Amino acid sequence: MKKYNVAVVGAGVVGIEMLRVLKQRNFPIDQLKVFARSARDITVDGQVYSVEPVSADGFNGMDIALFAGTEGEKGAAVTFAAEAVKRGAVVIDNGADFRMDPKVPLVVPEVNGADVKKHKGIIANPNCSTIQMVVALNPLHKKFHIKKIIVTTLQASSGAGKLAVEQLNNETALIAQGGFNSVQASGVSRSMPQQLAYNCFPHIGSFVEGDYTNEEWKLVRETHKIMHAPKIKISATTVRVPVRTGHSESIYIETQKSIDPSEARKILAKSPGIVVIDDLKNNLYPMPKDAEGRDETFVGRIRQDAFNKKGLWLWVVADNLRKGAATNAVQIAECVISSSK
């Protein structure tokens, strides 16, 4: 089996998860480099990785470069992606910088894996909330032709990075010690715009056109691009919730054809990357605590709109650090090496 030289750029929560996923999926690696702003050693699942300062020449000889990305900001890919491509690497970027570039494929392998063949050196990894939604909806779109999507996301703190998880942990501990006023009295530092412990708020990203956030527009524009379906009407509300890891989504779709819940369950259960958990008699449905550490997208609470036979509700859950970021990026890399054979 041919082996590849792989670089992982970033040693935060997503970069660490990329290292974990590469190992767990037995990606065929010859040489592995880990880059970040500064040199140090990190330990992931008992294995020590030596982190080098990122530089253009560090990509010499690399076949694949996985950029962990910095959501909402100009990350390392802006500076170094082109340099990595010049040196022969295929860049897979988890940040937002290239996603809507018409020359850059935006890929979820279960949905549009063939699009990797169109790359000119860079492939974009979609937003975490978009990935799990399109995995769940694309099989239904193929059969019933979705016309409209209304989605509310309930996104975990880890989607905002390590500091957001620390904020949640610190606030929860303070409240447990001293009641609800203890967070305000402590002056605990925040990486998010509001208190998260014992709270939730509809504010992820920046408020932009139409008073939607840029996170909400990502769900619209990225879905159109990935599913090759620009006419689907999509409206989203994104909510930060006091969960460590695992995004949940309440999704309503309206289709051109009548859609029966039992048929939808059968289609989804046979689709790659999906696990259906929909046993209401036994109180079984997807939950973020059960999705954490898993690569599948979980779907449940599948039910028809009581007033519209062409309307269907779904509840969709996935680990935002794995399928929503690291795993999807590694799967893209797997598609790249498969398409090159």
mmCIF file of C-alpha atoms in Angstrom:
data_model
loop_
_atom_site.group_PDB
_atom_site.id
_atom_site.type_symbol
_atom_site.label_atom_id
_atom_site.label_comp_id
_atom_site.label_asym_id
_atom_site.label_seq_id
_atom_site.Cartn_x
_atom_site.Cartn_y
_atom_site.Cartn_z
ATOM 1 C CA MET A 1 0.000 0.000 0.000
ATOM 2 C CA LYS A 2 1.265 3.438 -0.917
ATOM 3 C CA LYS A 3 1.900 5.729 2.029
ATOM 4 C CA TYR A 4 1.664 9.506 2.148
ATOM 5 C CA ASN A 5 3.381 12.389 3.893
ATOM 6 C CA VAL A 6 0.782 14.267 5.900
ATOM 7 C CA ALA A 7 0.885 17.618 7.689
ATOM 8 C CA VAL A 8 -1.625 18.685 10.345
ATOM 9 C CA VAL A 9 -1.695 22.450 10.847
ATOM 10 C CA GLY A 10 -3.073 23.405 14.243
ATOM 11 C CA ALA A 11 -2.789 21.819 17.684
ATOM 12 C CA GLY A 12 -6.092 22.983 19.192
ATOM 13 C CA VAL A 13 -9.194 20.866 19.712
ATOM 14 C CA VAL A 14 -9.725 20.183 15.988
ATOM 15 C CA GLY A 15 -6.039 19.583 15.226
ATOM 16 C CA ILE A 16 -5.816 17.108 18.103
ATOM 17 C CA GLU A 17 -8.928 15.364 16.837
ATOM 18 C CA MET A 18 -7.394 15.167 13.348
ATOM 19 C CA LEU A 19 -4.378 13.332 14.786
ATOM 20 C CA ARG A 20 -6.684 10.982 16.651
ATOM 21 C CA VAL A 21 -8.834 10.263 13.579
ATOM 22 C CA LEU A 22 -5.834 9.684 11.295
ATOM 23 C CA LYS A 23 -4.592 7.022 13.696
ATOM 24 C CA GLN A 24 -7.981 5.427 14.327
ATOM 25 C CA ARG A 25 -8.798 5.174 10.617
ATOM 26 C CA ASN A 26 -5.328 3.765 9.825
ATOM 27 C CA PHE A 27 -4.645 6.447 7.263
ATOM 28 C CA PRO A 28 -1.616 5.303 5.214
ATOM 29 C CA ILE A 29 1.026 7.682 6.600
ATOM 30 C CA ASP A 30 4.725 7.608 5.860
ATOM 31 C CA GLN A 31 5.819 10.888 7.469
ATOM 32 C CA LEU A 32 3.592 12.973 9.769
ATOM 33 C CA LYS A 33 4.290 16.599 10.687
ATOM 34 C CA VAL A 34 2.340 18.750 13.133
ATOM 35 C CA PHE A 35 2.542 22.527 12.795
ATOM 36 C CA ALA A 36 1.354 25.355 15.018
ATOM 37 C CA ARG A 37 2.426 28.893 15.900
ATOM 38 C CA SER A 38 5.062 27.684 18.356
ATOM 39 C CA ALA A 39 7.154 24.575 18.950
ATOM 40 C CA ARG A 40 6.128 22.210 21.737
ATOM 41 C CA ASP A 41 5.201 18.599 22.434
ATOM 42 C CA ILE A 42 1.603 17.472 22.754
ATOM 43 C CA THR A 43 0.254 14.127 23.917
ATOM 44 C CA VAL A 44 -2.809 12.582 22.271
ATOM 45 C CA ASP A 45 -4.098 9.261 23.615
ATOM 46 C CA GLY A 46 -0.700 8.487 25.095
ATOM 47 C CA GLN A 47 1.289 9.290 21.946
ATOM 48 C CA VAL A 48 3.647 12.257 21.946
ATOM 49 C CA TYR A 49 3.731 14.491 18.864
ATOM 50 C CA SER A 50 6.457 17.064 18.276
ATOM 51 C CA VAL A 51 4.912 20.320 17.073
ATOM 52 C CA GLU A 52 6.974 22.532 14.754
ATOM 53 C CA PRO A 53 6.438 26.246 14.060
ATOM 54 C CA VAL A 54 4.512 26.515 10.792
ATOM 55 C CA SER A 55 6.519 27.758 7.825
ATOM 56 C CA ALA A 56 6.265 27.588 4.053
ATOM 57 C CA ASP A 57 9.272 25.296 3.702
ATOM 58 C CA GLY A 58 7.826 22.936 6.279
ATOM 59 C CA PHE A 59 5.462 21.681 3.564
ATOM 60 C CA ASN A 60 8.288 20.464 1.352
ATOM 61 C CA GLY A 61 7.611 16.838 0.477
ATOM 62 C CA MET A 62 4.105 16.795 1.989
ATOM 63 C CA ASP A 63 1.344 15.092 0.000
ATOM 64 C CA ILE A 64 -1.635 16.200 2.100
ATOM 65 C CA ALA A 65 -1.978 19.179 4.450
ATOM 66 C CA LEU A 66 -4.902 19.196 6.870
ATOM 67 C CA PHE A 67 -5.522 22.716 8.175
ATOM 68 C CA ALA A 68 -7.537 22.623 11.396
ATOM 69 C CA GLY A 69 -8.857 26.122 10.683
ATOM 70 C CA THR A 70 -9.958 29.034 12.804
ATOM 71 C CA GLU A 71 -13.664 29.606 12.426
ATOM 72 C CA GLY A 72 -14.683 33.174 11.687
ATOM 73 C CA GLU A 73 -11.118 34.444 11.467
ATOM 74 C CA LYS A 74 -8.317 34.505 8.941
ATOM 75 C CA GLY A 75 -6.495 31.341 9.843
ATOM 76 C CA ALA A 76 -3.178 29.804 8.860
ATOM 77 C CA ALA A 77 -4.584 28.613 5.534
ATOM 78 C CA VAL A 78 -4.735 32.185 4.227
ATOM 79 C CA THR A 79 -0.977 32.507 4.711
ATOM 80 C CA PHE A 80 0.230 28.983 4.033
ATOM 81 C CA ALA A 81 -2.297 27.095 1.855
ATOM 82 C CA ALA A 82 -0.922 28.447 -1.403
ATOM 83 C CA GLU A 83 2.637 27.724 -0.231
ATOM 84 C CA ALA A 84 1.700 24.130 0.578
ATOM 85 C CA VAL A 85 0.067 23.708 -2.841
ATOM 86 C CA LYS A 86 3.171 25.133 -4.564
ATOM 87 C CA ARG A 87 5.185 22.411 -2.861
ATOM 88 C CA GLY A 88 2.897 19.658 -4.132
ATOM 89 C CA ALA A 89 0.475 19.147 -1.239
ATOM 90 C CA VAL A 90 -3.298 18.894 -1.487
ATOM 91 C CA VAL A 91 -4.721 21.255 1.138
ATOM 92 C CA ILE A 92 -7.895 20.314 3.031
ATOM 93 C CA ASP A 93 -8.981 23.361 4.991
ATOM 94 C CA ASN A 94 -11.400 23.264 7.903
ATOM 95 C CA GLY A 95 -11.679 27.057 8.091
ATOM 96 C CA ALA A 96 -14.173 29.305 6.334
ATOM 97 C CA ASP A 97 -11.756 31.109 4.035
ATOM 98 C CA PHE A 98 -12.182 29.013 0.866
ATOM 99 C CA ARG A 99 -15.608 27.443 1.272
ATOM 100 C CA MET A 100 -17.517 29.704 -1.071
ATOM 101 C CA ASP A 101 -14.702 30.141 -3.577
ATOM 102 C CA PRO A 102 -16.192 28.816 -6.847
ATOM 103 C CA LYS A 103 -12.831 27.272 -7.753
ATOM 104 C CA VAL A 104 -12.632 25.283 -4.487
ATOM 105 C CA PRO A 105 -14.729 22.127 -3.958
ATOM 106 C CA LEU A 106 -16.703 22.043 -0.702
ATOM 107 C CA VAL A 107 -17.015 18.381 0.163
ATOM 108 C CA VAL A 108 -18.942 15.982 2.379
ATOM 109 C CA PRO A 109 -17.892 12.550 1.070
ATOM 110 C CA GLU A 110 -21.288 10.873 1.635
ATOM 111 C CA VAL A 111 -22.949 13.620 -0.408
ATOM 112 C CA ASN A 112 -20.568 14.917 -3.092
ATOM 113 C CA GLY A 113 -17.346 12.967 -2.745
ATOM 114 C CA ALA A 114 -16.809 13.034 -6.509
ATOM 115 C CA ASP A 115 -16.259 16.798 -6.299
ATOM 116 C CA VAL A 116 -12.742 16.207 -4.945
ATOM 117 C CA LYS A 117 -11.695 15.502 -8.541
ATOM 118 C CA LYS A 118 -12.338 19.160 -9.384
ATOM 119 C CA HIS A 119 -9.763 20.501 -6.941
ATOM 120 C CA LYS A 120 -6.893 22.746 -7.994
ATOM 121 C CA GLY A 121 -4.878 22.090 -4.850
ATOM 122 C CA ILE A 122 -7.368 23.174 -2.183
ATOM 123 C CA ILE A 123 -10.504 21.421 -0.901
ATOM 124 C CA ALA A 124 -12.716 23.043 1.726
ATOM 125 C CA ASN A 125 -14.240 21.262 4.706
ATOM 126 C CA PRO A 126 -17.748 22.638 5.431
ATOM 127 C CA ASN A 127 -19.040 24.142 8.648
ATOM 128 C CA CYS A 128 -19.809 21.570 11.350
ATOM 129 C CA SER A 129 -23.542 22.240 11.461
ATOM 130 C CA THR A 130 -23.811 22.072 7.673
ATOM 131 C CA ILE A 131 -22.047 18.704 7.452
ATOM 132 C CA GLN A 132 -24.459 16.763 9.635
ATOM 133 C CA MET A 133 -27.489 18.412 8.031
ATOM 134 C CA VAL A 134 -26.557 17.525 4.455
ATOM 135 C CA VAL A 135 -25.576 13.966 5.417
ATOM 136 C CA ALA A 136 -29.092 13.494 6.813
ATOM 137 C CA LEU A 137 -31.005 15.360 4.112
ATOM 138 C CA ASN A 138 -29.272 14.384 0.884
ATOM 139 C CA PRO A 139 -30.727 10.834 0.733
ATOM 140 C CA LEU A 140 -34.221 12.288 1.216
ATOM 141 C CA HIS A 141 -33.581 14.982 -1.373
ATOM 142 C CA LYS A 142 -32.662 12.345 -3.971
ATOM 143 C CA LYS A 143 -35.995 10.582 -3.434
ATOM 144 C CA PHE A 144 -38.451 13.327 -2.546
ATOM 145 C CA HIS A 145 -36.836 16.562 -3.820
ATOM 146 C CA ILE A 146 -36.600 19.030 -0.949
ATOM 147 C CA LYS A 147 -38.049 22.491 -1.624
ATOM 148 C CA LYS A 148 -37.646 24.102 1.799
ATOM 149 C CA ILE A 149 -35.543 23.605 4.926
ATOM 150 C CA ILE A 150 -36.131 25.278 8.296
ATOM 151 C CA VAL A 151 -33.454 24.405 10.839
ATOM 152 C CA THR A 152 -32.655 25.357 14.406
ATOM 153 C CA THR A 153 -29.249 24.227 15.620
ATOM 154 C CA LEU A 154 -28.279 23.593 19.241
ATOM 155 C CA GLN A 155 -24.500 23.854 19.116
ATOM 156 C CA ALA A 156 -22.047 22.686 21.757
ATOM 157 C CA SER A 157 -19.400 24.845 23.389
ATOM 158 C CA SER A 158 -16.551 22.930 21.739
ATOM 159 C CA GLY A 159 -17.694 24.344 18.407
ATOM 160 C CA ALA A 160 -16.301 27.664 19.627
ATOM 161 C CA GLY A 161 -12.967 26.175 20.717
ATOM 162 C CA LYS A 162 -11.079 25.276 23.861
ATOM 163 C CA LEU A 163 -11.697 28.596 25.618
ATOM 164 C CA ALA A 164 -15.453 28.228 25.197
ATOM 165 C CA VAL A 165 -15.363 24.791 26.816
ATOM 166 C CA GLU A 166 -13.347 26.257 29.676
ATOM 167 C CA GLN A 167 -15.906 29.054 30.041
ATOM 168 C CA LEU A 168 -18.722 26.509 30.316
ATOM 169 C CA ASN A 169 -16.813 24.446 32.891
ATOM 170 C CA ASN A 170 -15.842 27.486 34.976
ATOM 171 C CA GLU A 171 -19.334 28.965 34.972
ATOM 172 C CA THR A 172 -20.925 25.636 35.894
ATOM 173 C CA ALA A 173 -18.509 25.197 38.815
ATOM 174 C CA LEU A 174 -19.124 28.728 40.063
ATOM 175 C CA ILE A 175 -22.891 28.317 39.967
ATOM 176 C CA ALA A 176 -22.665 24.980 41.782
ATOM 177 C CA GLN A 177 -20.634 26.662 44.523
ATOM 178 C CA GLY A 178 -22.530 29.886 44.980
ATOM 179 C CA GLY A 179 -25.785 30.062 43.082
ATOM 180 C CA PHE A 180 -26.778 31.879 39.913
ATOM 181 C CA ASN A 181 -25.313 35.239 40.923
ATOM 182 C CA SER A 182 -21.830 33.820 41.387
ATOM 183 C CA VAL A 183 -20.883 34.025 37.697
ATOM 184 C CA GLN A 184 -21.656 37.741 37.471
ATOM 185 C CA ALA A 185 -19.946 38.424 40.796
ATOM 186 C CA SER A 186 -16.809 36.520 39.810
ATOM 187 C CA GLY A 187 -16.118 38.468 36.640
ATOM 188 C CA VAL A 188 -15.142 35.200 34.922
ATOM 189 C CA SER A 189 -13.625 35.815 31.500
ATOM 190 C CA ARG A 190 -15.748 34.935 28.486
ATOM 191 C CA SER A 191 -14.864 33.785 25.023
ATOM 192 C CA MET A 192 -18.558 33.757 24.102
ATOM 193 C CA PRO A 193 -20.888 36.769 24.102
ATOM 194 C CA GLN A 194 -23.098 35.504 26.957
ATOM 195 C CA GLN A 195 -23.031 33.235 29.981
ATOM 196 C CA LEU A 196 -23.458 29.654 28.758
ATOM 197 C CA ALA A 197 -23.838 27.563 31.919
ATOM 198 C CA TYR A 198 -27.538 27.030 32.717
ATOM 199 C CA ASN A 199 -28.333 29.158 29.684
ATOM 200 C CA CYS A 200 -28.581 29.178 25.903
ATOM 201 C CA PHE A 201 -28.478 32.040 23.432
ATOM 202 C CA PRO A 202 -29.230 32.479 19.705
ATOM 203 C CA HIS A 203 -25.952 34.107 18.738
ATOM 204 C CA ILE A 204 -23.233 32.164 16.905
ATOM 205 C CA GLY A 205 -20.955 34.229 14.713
ATOM 206 C CA SER A 206 -21.556 37.836 13.707
ATOM 207 C CA PHE A 207 -24.875 39.456 12.867
ATOM 208 C CA VAL A 208 -24.917 40.274 9.171
ATOM 209 C CA GLU A 209 -27.479 40.736 6.400
ATOM 210 C CA GLY A 210 -31.146 40.447 7.345
ATOM 211 C CA ASP A 211 -30.182 40.191 11.037
ATOM 212 C CA TYR A 212 -29.093 36.596 10.513
ATOM 213 C CA THR A 213 -25.668 35.531 11.753
ATOM 214 C CA ASN A 214 -22.924 34.462 9.390
ATOM 215 C CA GLU A 215 -23.244 30.971 10.947
ATOM 216 C CA GLU A 216 -26.867 30.891 9.807
ATOM 217 C CA TRP A 217 -25.929 31.997 6.298
ATOM 218 C CA LYS A 218 -23.299 29.235 6.179
ATOM 219 C CA LEU A 219 -26.085 26.676 6.511
ATOM 220 C CA VAL A 220 -27.828 28.269 3.535
ATOM 221 C CA ARG A 221 -24.953 28.847 1.143
ATOM 222 C CA GLU A 222 -22.875 25.789 1.957
ATOM 223 C CA THR A 223 -25.883 23.475 1.621
ATOM 224 C CA HIS A 224 -26.674 24.923 -1.796
ATOM 225 C CA LYS A 225 -23.109 24.324 -2.939
ATOM 226 C CA ILE A 226 -22.626 20.831 -1.484
ATOM 227 C CA MET A 227 -25.975 19.412 -2.604
ATOM 228 C CA HIS A 228 -25.836 21.202 -5.992
ATOM 229 C CA ALA A 229 -29.325 22.494 -5.184
ATOM 230 C CA PRO A 230 -29.311 26.312 -5.194
ATOM 231 C CA LYS A 231 -33.106 26.580 -5.378
ATOM 232 C CA ILE A 232 -33.828 25.023 -1.977
ATOM 233 C CA LYS A 233 -35.225 27.690 0.363
ATOM 234 C CA ILE A 234 -33.336 27.518 3.660
ATOM 235 C CA SER A 235 -33.853 29.475 6.863
ATOM 236 C CA ALA A 236 -31.793 28.894 10.002
ATOM 237 C CA THR A 237 -31.462 29.885 13.643
ATOM 238 C CA THR A 238 -28.233 28.884 15.409
ATOM 239 C CA VAL A 239 -28.197 28.540 19.193
ATOM 240 C CA ARG A 240 -25.312 27.948 21.596
ATOM 241 C CA VAL A 241 -26.244 25.474 24.346
ATOM 242 C CA PRO A 242 -24.494 24.261 27.537
ATOM 243 C CA VAL A 243 -23.235 21.004 26.025
ATOM 244 C CA ARG A 244 -19.554 20.084 25.822
ATOM 245 C CA THR A 245 -19.489 18.306 22.462
ATOM 246 C CA GLY A 246 -22.165 17.278 19.968
ATOM 247 C CA HIS A 247 -24.391 19.516 17.870
ATOM 248 C CA SER A 248 -28.130 18.840 17.644
ATOM 249 C CA GLU A 249 -30.455 20.122 14.942
ATOM 250 C CA SER A 250 -34.231 20.331 14.712
ATOM 251 C CA ILE A 251 -34.921 20.225 10.975
ATOM 252 C CA TYR A 252 -38.156 20.687 9.050
ATOM 253 C CA ILE A 253 -38.248 19.901 5.351
ATOM 254 C CA GLU A 254 -40.930 20.383 2.737
ATOM 255 C CA THR A 255 -40.689 18.197 -0.347
ATOM 256 C CA GLN A 256 -42.164 18.079 -3.846
ATOM 257 C CA LYS A 257 -43.525 14.562 -3.252
ATOM 258 C CA SER A 258 -45.468 13.304 -0.259
ATOM 259 C CA ILE A 259 -43.057 11.852 2.264
ATOM 260 C CA ASP A 260 -43.930 8.982 4.566
ATOM 261 C CA PRO A 261 -41.932 8.740 7.825
ATOM 262 C CA SER A 262 -41.531 4.952 7.609
ATOM 263 C CA GLU A 263 -40.103 5.202 4.090
ATOM 264 C CA ALA A 264 -37.820 8.043 5.211
ATOM 265 C CA ARG A 265 -36.514 5.845 8.050
ATOM 266 C CA LYS A 266 -35.745 2.993 5.643
ATOM 267 C CA ILE A 267 -33.921 5.295 3.216
ATOM 268 C CA LEU A 268 -31.860 6.896 5.978
ATOM 269 C CA ALA A 269 -31.021 3.576 7.639
ATOM 270 C CA LYS A 270 -29.515 2.339 4.358
ATOM 271 C CA SER A 271 -27.555 5.532 3.689
ATOM 272 C CA PRO A 272 -23.795 5.768 4.395
ATOM 273 C CA GLY A 273 -22.716 7.504 7.563
ATOM 274 C CA ILE A 274 -26.204 7.551 9.137
ATOM 275 C CA VAL A 275 -27.574 5.743 12.181
ATOM 276 C CA VAL A 276 -31.320 5.927 12.773
ATOM 277 C CA ILE A 277 -32.367 5.920 16.434
ATOM 278 C CA ASP A 278 -36.126 6.342 16.517
ATOM 279 C CA ASP A 279 -37.752 4.078 19.105
ATOM 280 C CA LEU A 280 -40.173 6.288 20.998
ATOM 281 C CA LYS A 281 -41.690 3.448 23.038
ATOM 282 C CA ASN A 282 -38.313 2.987 24.699
ATOM 283 C CA ASN A 283 -37.429 6.705 24.779
ATOM 284 C CA LEU A 284 -34.638 6.234 22.272
ATOM 285 C CA TYR A 285 -33.560 9.128 20.067
ATOM 286 C CA PRO A 286 -30.214 10.783 19.254
ATOM 287 C CA MET A 287 -28.498 12.754 22.013
ATOM 288 C CA PRO A 288 -25.143 14.572 21.998
ATOM 289 C CA LYS A 289 -23.798 12.608 24.969
ATOM 290 C CA ASP A 290 -24.110 9.419 22.913
ATOM 291 C CA ALA A 291 -22.726 10.931 19.697
ATOM 292 C CA GLU A 292 -19.534 12.211 21.325
ATOM 293 C CA GLY A 293 -16.533 10.326 19.991
ATOM 294 C CA ARG A 294 -18.542 8.809 17.126
ATOM 295 C CA ASP A 295 -18.211 9.482 13.407
ATOM 296 C CA GLU A 296 -21.786 8.779 12.341
ATOM 297 C CA THR A 297 -24.663 11.217 11.943
ATOM 298 C CA PHE A 298 -27.614 10.170 14.113
ATOM 299 C CA VAL A 299 -31.214 10.785 13.053
ATOM 300 C CA GLY A 300 -34.455 10.352 14.985
ATOM 301 C CA ARG A 301 -37.852 11.876 15.858
ATOM 302 C CA ILE A 302 -38.803 11.369 12.202
ATOM 303 C CA ARG A 303 -42.430 12.442 11.880
ATOM 304 C CA GLN A 304 -44.768 13.905 9.308
ATOM 305 C CA ASP A 305 -46.127 17.414 9.586
ATOM 306 C CA ALA A 306 -49.625 17.012 11.044
ATOM 307 C CA PHE A 307 -51.016 19.455 8.472
ATOM 308 C CA ASN A 308 -48.843 18.823 5.415
ATOM 309 C CA LYS A 309 -48.109 15.400 3.892
ATOM 310 C CA LYS A 310 -45.103 16.914 2.130
ATOM 311 C CA GLY A 311 -43.590 18.108 5.413
ATOM 312 C CA LEU A 312 -41.262 16.111 7.651
ATOM 313 C CA TRP A 313 -39.485 16.778 10.950
ATOM 314 C CA LEU A 314 -36.130 15.239 11.877
ATOM 315 C CA TRP A 315 -33.782 15.467 14.863
ATOM 316 C CA VAL A 316 -30.129 15.199 13.813
ATOM 317 C CA VAL A 317 -27.098 14.862 16.111
ATOM 318 C CA ALA A 318 -23.360 14.489 15.424
ATOM 319 C CA ASP A 319 -20.013 15.048 17.114
ATOM 320 C CA ASN A 320 -18.989 18.478 15.824
ATOM 321 C CA LEU A 321 -15.271 17.825 16.385
ATOM 322 C CA ARG A 322 -15.290 14.526 14.521
ATOM 323 C CA LYS A 323 -17.823 14.278 11.678
ATOM 324 C CA GLY A 324 -18.293 18.039 11.893
ATOM 325 C CA ALA A 325 -14.577 18.719 11.419
ATOM 326 C CA ALA A 326 -11.708 16.223 11.786
ATOM 327 C CA THR A 327 -13.329 13.040 10.494
ATOM 328 C CA ASN A 328 -14.868 14.722 7.488
ATOM 329 C CA ALA A 329 -11.462 16.237 6.626
ATOM 330 C CA VAL A 330 -9.753 12.847 6.853
ATOM 331 C CA GLN A 331 -12.535 11.291 4.778
ATOM 332 C CA ILE A 332 -11.872 13.939 2.130
ATOM 333 C CA ALA A 333 -8.202 12.953 2.207
ATOM 334 C CA GLU A 334 -9.249 9.329 1.723
ATOM 335 C CA CYS A 335 -11.296 10.402 -1.309
ATOM 336 C CA VAL A 336 -8.264 12.255 -2.671
ATOM 337 C CA ILE A 337 -5.983 9.224 -2.508
ATOM 338 C CA SER A 338 -8.720 6.947 -3.902
ATOM 339 C CA SER A 339 -9.331 9.273 -6.858
ATOM 340 C CA SER A 340 -5.605 9.396 -7.626
ATOM 341 C CA LYS A 341 -5.238 5.642 -8.028
#
